[in-house]
Short mmCIF file of C-alpha atoms in Angstrom, two decimals:
data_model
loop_
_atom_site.label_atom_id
_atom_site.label_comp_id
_atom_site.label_asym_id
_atom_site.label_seq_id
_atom_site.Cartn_x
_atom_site.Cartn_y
_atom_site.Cartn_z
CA UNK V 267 162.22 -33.38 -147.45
CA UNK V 268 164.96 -30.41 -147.54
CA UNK V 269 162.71 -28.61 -144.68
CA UNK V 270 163.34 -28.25 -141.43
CA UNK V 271 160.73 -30.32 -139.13
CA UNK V 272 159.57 -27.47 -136.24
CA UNK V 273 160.41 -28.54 -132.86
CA UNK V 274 158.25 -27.94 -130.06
CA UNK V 275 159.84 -25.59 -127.10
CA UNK V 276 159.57 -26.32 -124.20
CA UNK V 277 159.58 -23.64 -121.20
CA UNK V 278 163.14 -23.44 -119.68
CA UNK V 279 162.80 -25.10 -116.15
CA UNK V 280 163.09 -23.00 -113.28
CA UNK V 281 163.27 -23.61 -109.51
CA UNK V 282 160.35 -22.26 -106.85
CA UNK V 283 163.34 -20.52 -104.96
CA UNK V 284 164.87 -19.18 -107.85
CA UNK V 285 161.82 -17.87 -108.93
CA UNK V 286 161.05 -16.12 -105.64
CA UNK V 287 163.94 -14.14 -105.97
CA UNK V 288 163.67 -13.25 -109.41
CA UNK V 289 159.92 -12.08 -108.21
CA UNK V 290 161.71 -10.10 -105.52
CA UNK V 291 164.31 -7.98 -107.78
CA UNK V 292 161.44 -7.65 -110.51
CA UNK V 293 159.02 -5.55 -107.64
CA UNK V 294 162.09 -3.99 -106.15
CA UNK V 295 162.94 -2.59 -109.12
CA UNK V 296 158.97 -1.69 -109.93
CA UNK V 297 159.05 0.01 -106.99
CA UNK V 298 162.15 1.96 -106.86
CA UNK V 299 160.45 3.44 -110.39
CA UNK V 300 157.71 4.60 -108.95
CA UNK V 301 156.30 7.30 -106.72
CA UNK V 302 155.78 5.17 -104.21
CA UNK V 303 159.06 5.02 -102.89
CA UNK V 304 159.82 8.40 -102.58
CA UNK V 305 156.53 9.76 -100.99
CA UNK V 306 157.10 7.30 -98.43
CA UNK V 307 160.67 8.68 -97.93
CA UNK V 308 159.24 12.10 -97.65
CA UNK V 309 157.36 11.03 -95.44
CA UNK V 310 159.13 9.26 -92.79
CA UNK V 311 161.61 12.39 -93.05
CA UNK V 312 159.36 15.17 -92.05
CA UNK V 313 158.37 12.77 -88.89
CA UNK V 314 162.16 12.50 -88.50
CA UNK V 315 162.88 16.27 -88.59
CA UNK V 316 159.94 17.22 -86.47
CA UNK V 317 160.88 14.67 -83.74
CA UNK V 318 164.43 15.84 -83.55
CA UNK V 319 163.59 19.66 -84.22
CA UNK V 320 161.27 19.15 -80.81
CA UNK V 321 163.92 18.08 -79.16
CA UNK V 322 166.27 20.29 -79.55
CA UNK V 323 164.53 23.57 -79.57
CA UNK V 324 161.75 22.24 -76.63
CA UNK V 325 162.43 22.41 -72.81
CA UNK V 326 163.09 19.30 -70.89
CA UNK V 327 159.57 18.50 -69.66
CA UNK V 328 158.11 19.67 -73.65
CA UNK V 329 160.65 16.93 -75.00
CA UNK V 330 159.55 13.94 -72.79
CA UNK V 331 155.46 14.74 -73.84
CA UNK V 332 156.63 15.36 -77.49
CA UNK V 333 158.81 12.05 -77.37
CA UNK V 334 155.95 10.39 -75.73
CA UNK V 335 153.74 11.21 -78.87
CA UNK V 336 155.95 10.01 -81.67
CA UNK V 337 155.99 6.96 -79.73
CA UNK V 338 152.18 6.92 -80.16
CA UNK V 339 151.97 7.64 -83.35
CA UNK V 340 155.15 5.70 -84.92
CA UNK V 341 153.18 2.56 -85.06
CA UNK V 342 150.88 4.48 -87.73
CA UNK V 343 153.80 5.28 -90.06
CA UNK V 344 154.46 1.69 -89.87
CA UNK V 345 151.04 0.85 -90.96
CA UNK V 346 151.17 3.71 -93.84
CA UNK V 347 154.02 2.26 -94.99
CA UNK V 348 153.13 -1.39 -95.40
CA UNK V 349 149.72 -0.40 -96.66
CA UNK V 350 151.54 1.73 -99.79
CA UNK V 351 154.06 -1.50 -99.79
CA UNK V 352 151.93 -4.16 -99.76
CA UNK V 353 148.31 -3.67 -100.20
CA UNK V 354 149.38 -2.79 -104.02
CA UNK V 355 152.04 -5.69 -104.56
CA UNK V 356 149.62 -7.33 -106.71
CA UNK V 357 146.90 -4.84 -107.92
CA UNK V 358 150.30 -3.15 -109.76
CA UNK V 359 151.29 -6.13 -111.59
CA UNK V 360 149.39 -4.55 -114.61
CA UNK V 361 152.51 -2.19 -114.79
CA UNK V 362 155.02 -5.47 -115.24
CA UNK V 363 153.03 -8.38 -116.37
CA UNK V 364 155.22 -10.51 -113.44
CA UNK V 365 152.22 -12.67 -113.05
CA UNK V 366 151.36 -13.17 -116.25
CA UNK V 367 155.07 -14.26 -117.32
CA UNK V 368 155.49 -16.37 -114.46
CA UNK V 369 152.32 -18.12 -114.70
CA UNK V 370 153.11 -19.35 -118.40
CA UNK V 371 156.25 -21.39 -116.62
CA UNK V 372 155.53 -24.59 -114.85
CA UNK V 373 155.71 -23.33 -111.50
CA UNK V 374 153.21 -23.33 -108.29
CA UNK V 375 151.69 -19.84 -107.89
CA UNK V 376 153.42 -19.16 -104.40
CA UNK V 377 156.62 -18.20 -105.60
CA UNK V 378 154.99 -15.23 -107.17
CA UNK V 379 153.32 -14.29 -104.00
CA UNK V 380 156.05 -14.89 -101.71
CA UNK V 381 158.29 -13.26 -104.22
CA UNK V 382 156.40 -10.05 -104.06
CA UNK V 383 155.67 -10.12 -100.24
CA UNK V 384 159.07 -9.94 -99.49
CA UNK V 385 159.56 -7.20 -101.90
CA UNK V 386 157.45 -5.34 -100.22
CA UNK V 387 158.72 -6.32 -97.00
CA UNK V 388 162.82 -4.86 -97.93
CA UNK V 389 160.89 -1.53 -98.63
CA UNK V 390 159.30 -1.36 -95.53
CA UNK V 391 161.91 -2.64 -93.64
CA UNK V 392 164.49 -0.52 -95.19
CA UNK V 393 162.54 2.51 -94.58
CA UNK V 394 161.82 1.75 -90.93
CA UNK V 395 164.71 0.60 -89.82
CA UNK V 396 166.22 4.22 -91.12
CA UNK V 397 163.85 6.10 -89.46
CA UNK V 398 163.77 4.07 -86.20
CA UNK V 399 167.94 4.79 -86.18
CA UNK V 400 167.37 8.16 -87.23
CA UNK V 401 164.83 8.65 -84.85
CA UNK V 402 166.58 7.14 -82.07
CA UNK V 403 169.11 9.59 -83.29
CA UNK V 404 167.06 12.45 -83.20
CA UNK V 405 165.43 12.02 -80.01
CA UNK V 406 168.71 12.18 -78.36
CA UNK V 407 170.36 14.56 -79.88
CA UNK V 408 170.62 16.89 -76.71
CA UNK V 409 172.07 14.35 -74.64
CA UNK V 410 174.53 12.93 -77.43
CA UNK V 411 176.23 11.22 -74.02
CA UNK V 412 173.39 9.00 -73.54
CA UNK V 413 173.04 7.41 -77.18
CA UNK V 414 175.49 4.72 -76.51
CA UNK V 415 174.17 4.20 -72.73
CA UNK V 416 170.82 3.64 -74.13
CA UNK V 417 171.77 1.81 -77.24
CA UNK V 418 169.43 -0.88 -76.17
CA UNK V 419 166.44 1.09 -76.62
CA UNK V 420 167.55 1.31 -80.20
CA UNK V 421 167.62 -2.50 -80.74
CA UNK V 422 164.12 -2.86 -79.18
CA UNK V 423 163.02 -0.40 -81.66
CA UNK V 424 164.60 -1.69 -84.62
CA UNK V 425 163.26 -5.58 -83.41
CA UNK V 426 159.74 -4.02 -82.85
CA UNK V 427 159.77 -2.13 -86.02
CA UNK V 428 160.85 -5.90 -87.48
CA UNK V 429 158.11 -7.80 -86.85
CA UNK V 430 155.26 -4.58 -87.33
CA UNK V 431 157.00 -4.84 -90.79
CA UNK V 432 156.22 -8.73 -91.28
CA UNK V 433 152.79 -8.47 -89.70
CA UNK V 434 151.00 -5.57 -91.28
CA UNK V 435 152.58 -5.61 -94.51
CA UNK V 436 151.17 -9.34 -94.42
CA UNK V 437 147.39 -8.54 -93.06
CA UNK V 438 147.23 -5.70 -96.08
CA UNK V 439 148.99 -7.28 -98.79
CA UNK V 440 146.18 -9.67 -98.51
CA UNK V 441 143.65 -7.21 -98.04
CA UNK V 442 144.58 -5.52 -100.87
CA UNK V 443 144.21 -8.11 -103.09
CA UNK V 444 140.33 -8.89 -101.97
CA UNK V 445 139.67 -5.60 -104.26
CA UNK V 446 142.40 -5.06 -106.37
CA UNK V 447 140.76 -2.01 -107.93
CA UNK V 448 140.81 -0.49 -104.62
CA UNK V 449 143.76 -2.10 -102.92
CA UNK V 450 143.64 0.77 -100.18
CA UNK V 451 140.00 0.69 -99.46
CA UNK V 452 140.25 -2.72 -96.72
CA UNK V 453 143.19 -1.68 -95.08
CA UNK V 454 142.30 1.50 -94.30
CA UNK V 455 138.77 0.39 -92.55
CA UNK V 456 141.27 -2.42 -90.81
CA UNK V 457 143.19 0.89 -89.46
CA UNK V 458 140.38 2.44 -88.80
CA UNK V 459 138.48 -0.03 -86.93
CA UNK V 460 140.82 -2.23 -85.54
CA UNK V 461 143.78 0.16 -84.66
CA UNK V 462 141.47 3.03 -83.94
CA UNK V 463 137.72 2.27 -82.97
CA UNK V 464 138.20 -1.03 -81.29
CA UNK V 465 141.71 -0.21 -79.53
CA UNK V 466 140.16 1.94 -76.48
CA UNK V 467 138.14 -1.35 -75.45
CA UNK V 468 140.58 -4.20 -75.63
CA UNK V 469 141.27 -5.57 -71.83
CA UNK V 470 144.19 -3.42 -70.84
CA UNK V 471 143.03 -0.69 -72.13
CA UNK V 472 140.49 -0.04 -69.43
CA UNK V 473 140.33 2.90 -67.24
CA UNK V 474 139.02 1.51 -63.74
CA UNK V 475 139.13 5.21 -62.14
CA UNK V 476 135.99 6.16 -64.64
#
């Protein structure tokens, strides 16, 4: 009877909160590793550059178009960016194994989730709310005099960019996890139909001089 008698572990109890942000630094760190992050960076530079290089090279009437058509097209980077975010927060997991650990603890599954929605949503947001100050920035950078005056455009912008942030990256996380081995496919038909296609006949969008 000199043996030892082998004791059954037990998992080491953890909380649902603690677990979300666990989740959270675990995909922030994923991400920060990967291509991902710095594609998107790329990205929202170049719009960045072009914006400001239009206005201070362009003539007063070219500027107000040109800033007239980064506002048009700024909700797209949005959308580009949550789509790269969060349509693949959970088709990647096969690079980490975060569900797999996590599911072998006694914890609900939404901790997981939410853990790796709001990863997604720091990158976003961290990425937009740079290039929304940078492109606030940017777009005044021949009238440096009125950047304070108008400093209330910027907070509109970086509340807008906000909640675009918590909305799409939300619709195409989900999306992207209806097929995970094509977490981009839904999303993009959701841009393309819904932001594009159905967008010209939405009431207030109606030309009544045709």
């Amino acid at each position: 009877m000199g043996g030892k008698i082998a004791q059954k572990t037990t998992p080491v109890p953890i909380s649902p909160f603690a677990a979300v942000w666990h989740v959270t630094k675990l995909e922030l760190i994923r991400m920060s590793r990967g291509r991902a992050v710095r594609a998107a960076a790329v990205i929202a530079g170049i719009f960045v550059v072009i914006a400001t290089l239009a206005c201070v090279f362009g003539t007063q009437d070219s500027r107000a178009t040109f800033v007239g058509t980064v506002r048009g097209l700024f909700p797209f980077l949005t959308m580009g960016l949550a789509m790269l975010f969060g349509a693949r927060a959970l088709s990647d997991d096969s690079e980490t194994g975060i569900l797999h650990f996590f599911h072998l603890l006694p914890l609900p599954r939404w901790p997981v989730t939410l853990g790796k929605y709001v990863g997604a949503i720091i990158a976003v947001g961290a990425l937009m709310g740079a290039s929304t100050i940078l492109l606030y920035l940017g777009t005044h950078i021949a009238e440096p005099e009125l950047i304070l005056e108008h400093h209330v455009d910027l907070w509109r912008g970086l509340g807008a960019s906000l909640a675009a942030t918590l909305c799409y990256t939300a619709v195409f996380y989900f999306l992207g996890t209806v097929v995970a081995d094509l977490p981009y496919l839904l999303p993009l038909l959701f841009i393309v139909i819904f932001e594009l296609g159905l967008g010209s006949y939405l009431p207030g969008s109606w030309d009544p001089a045709r």
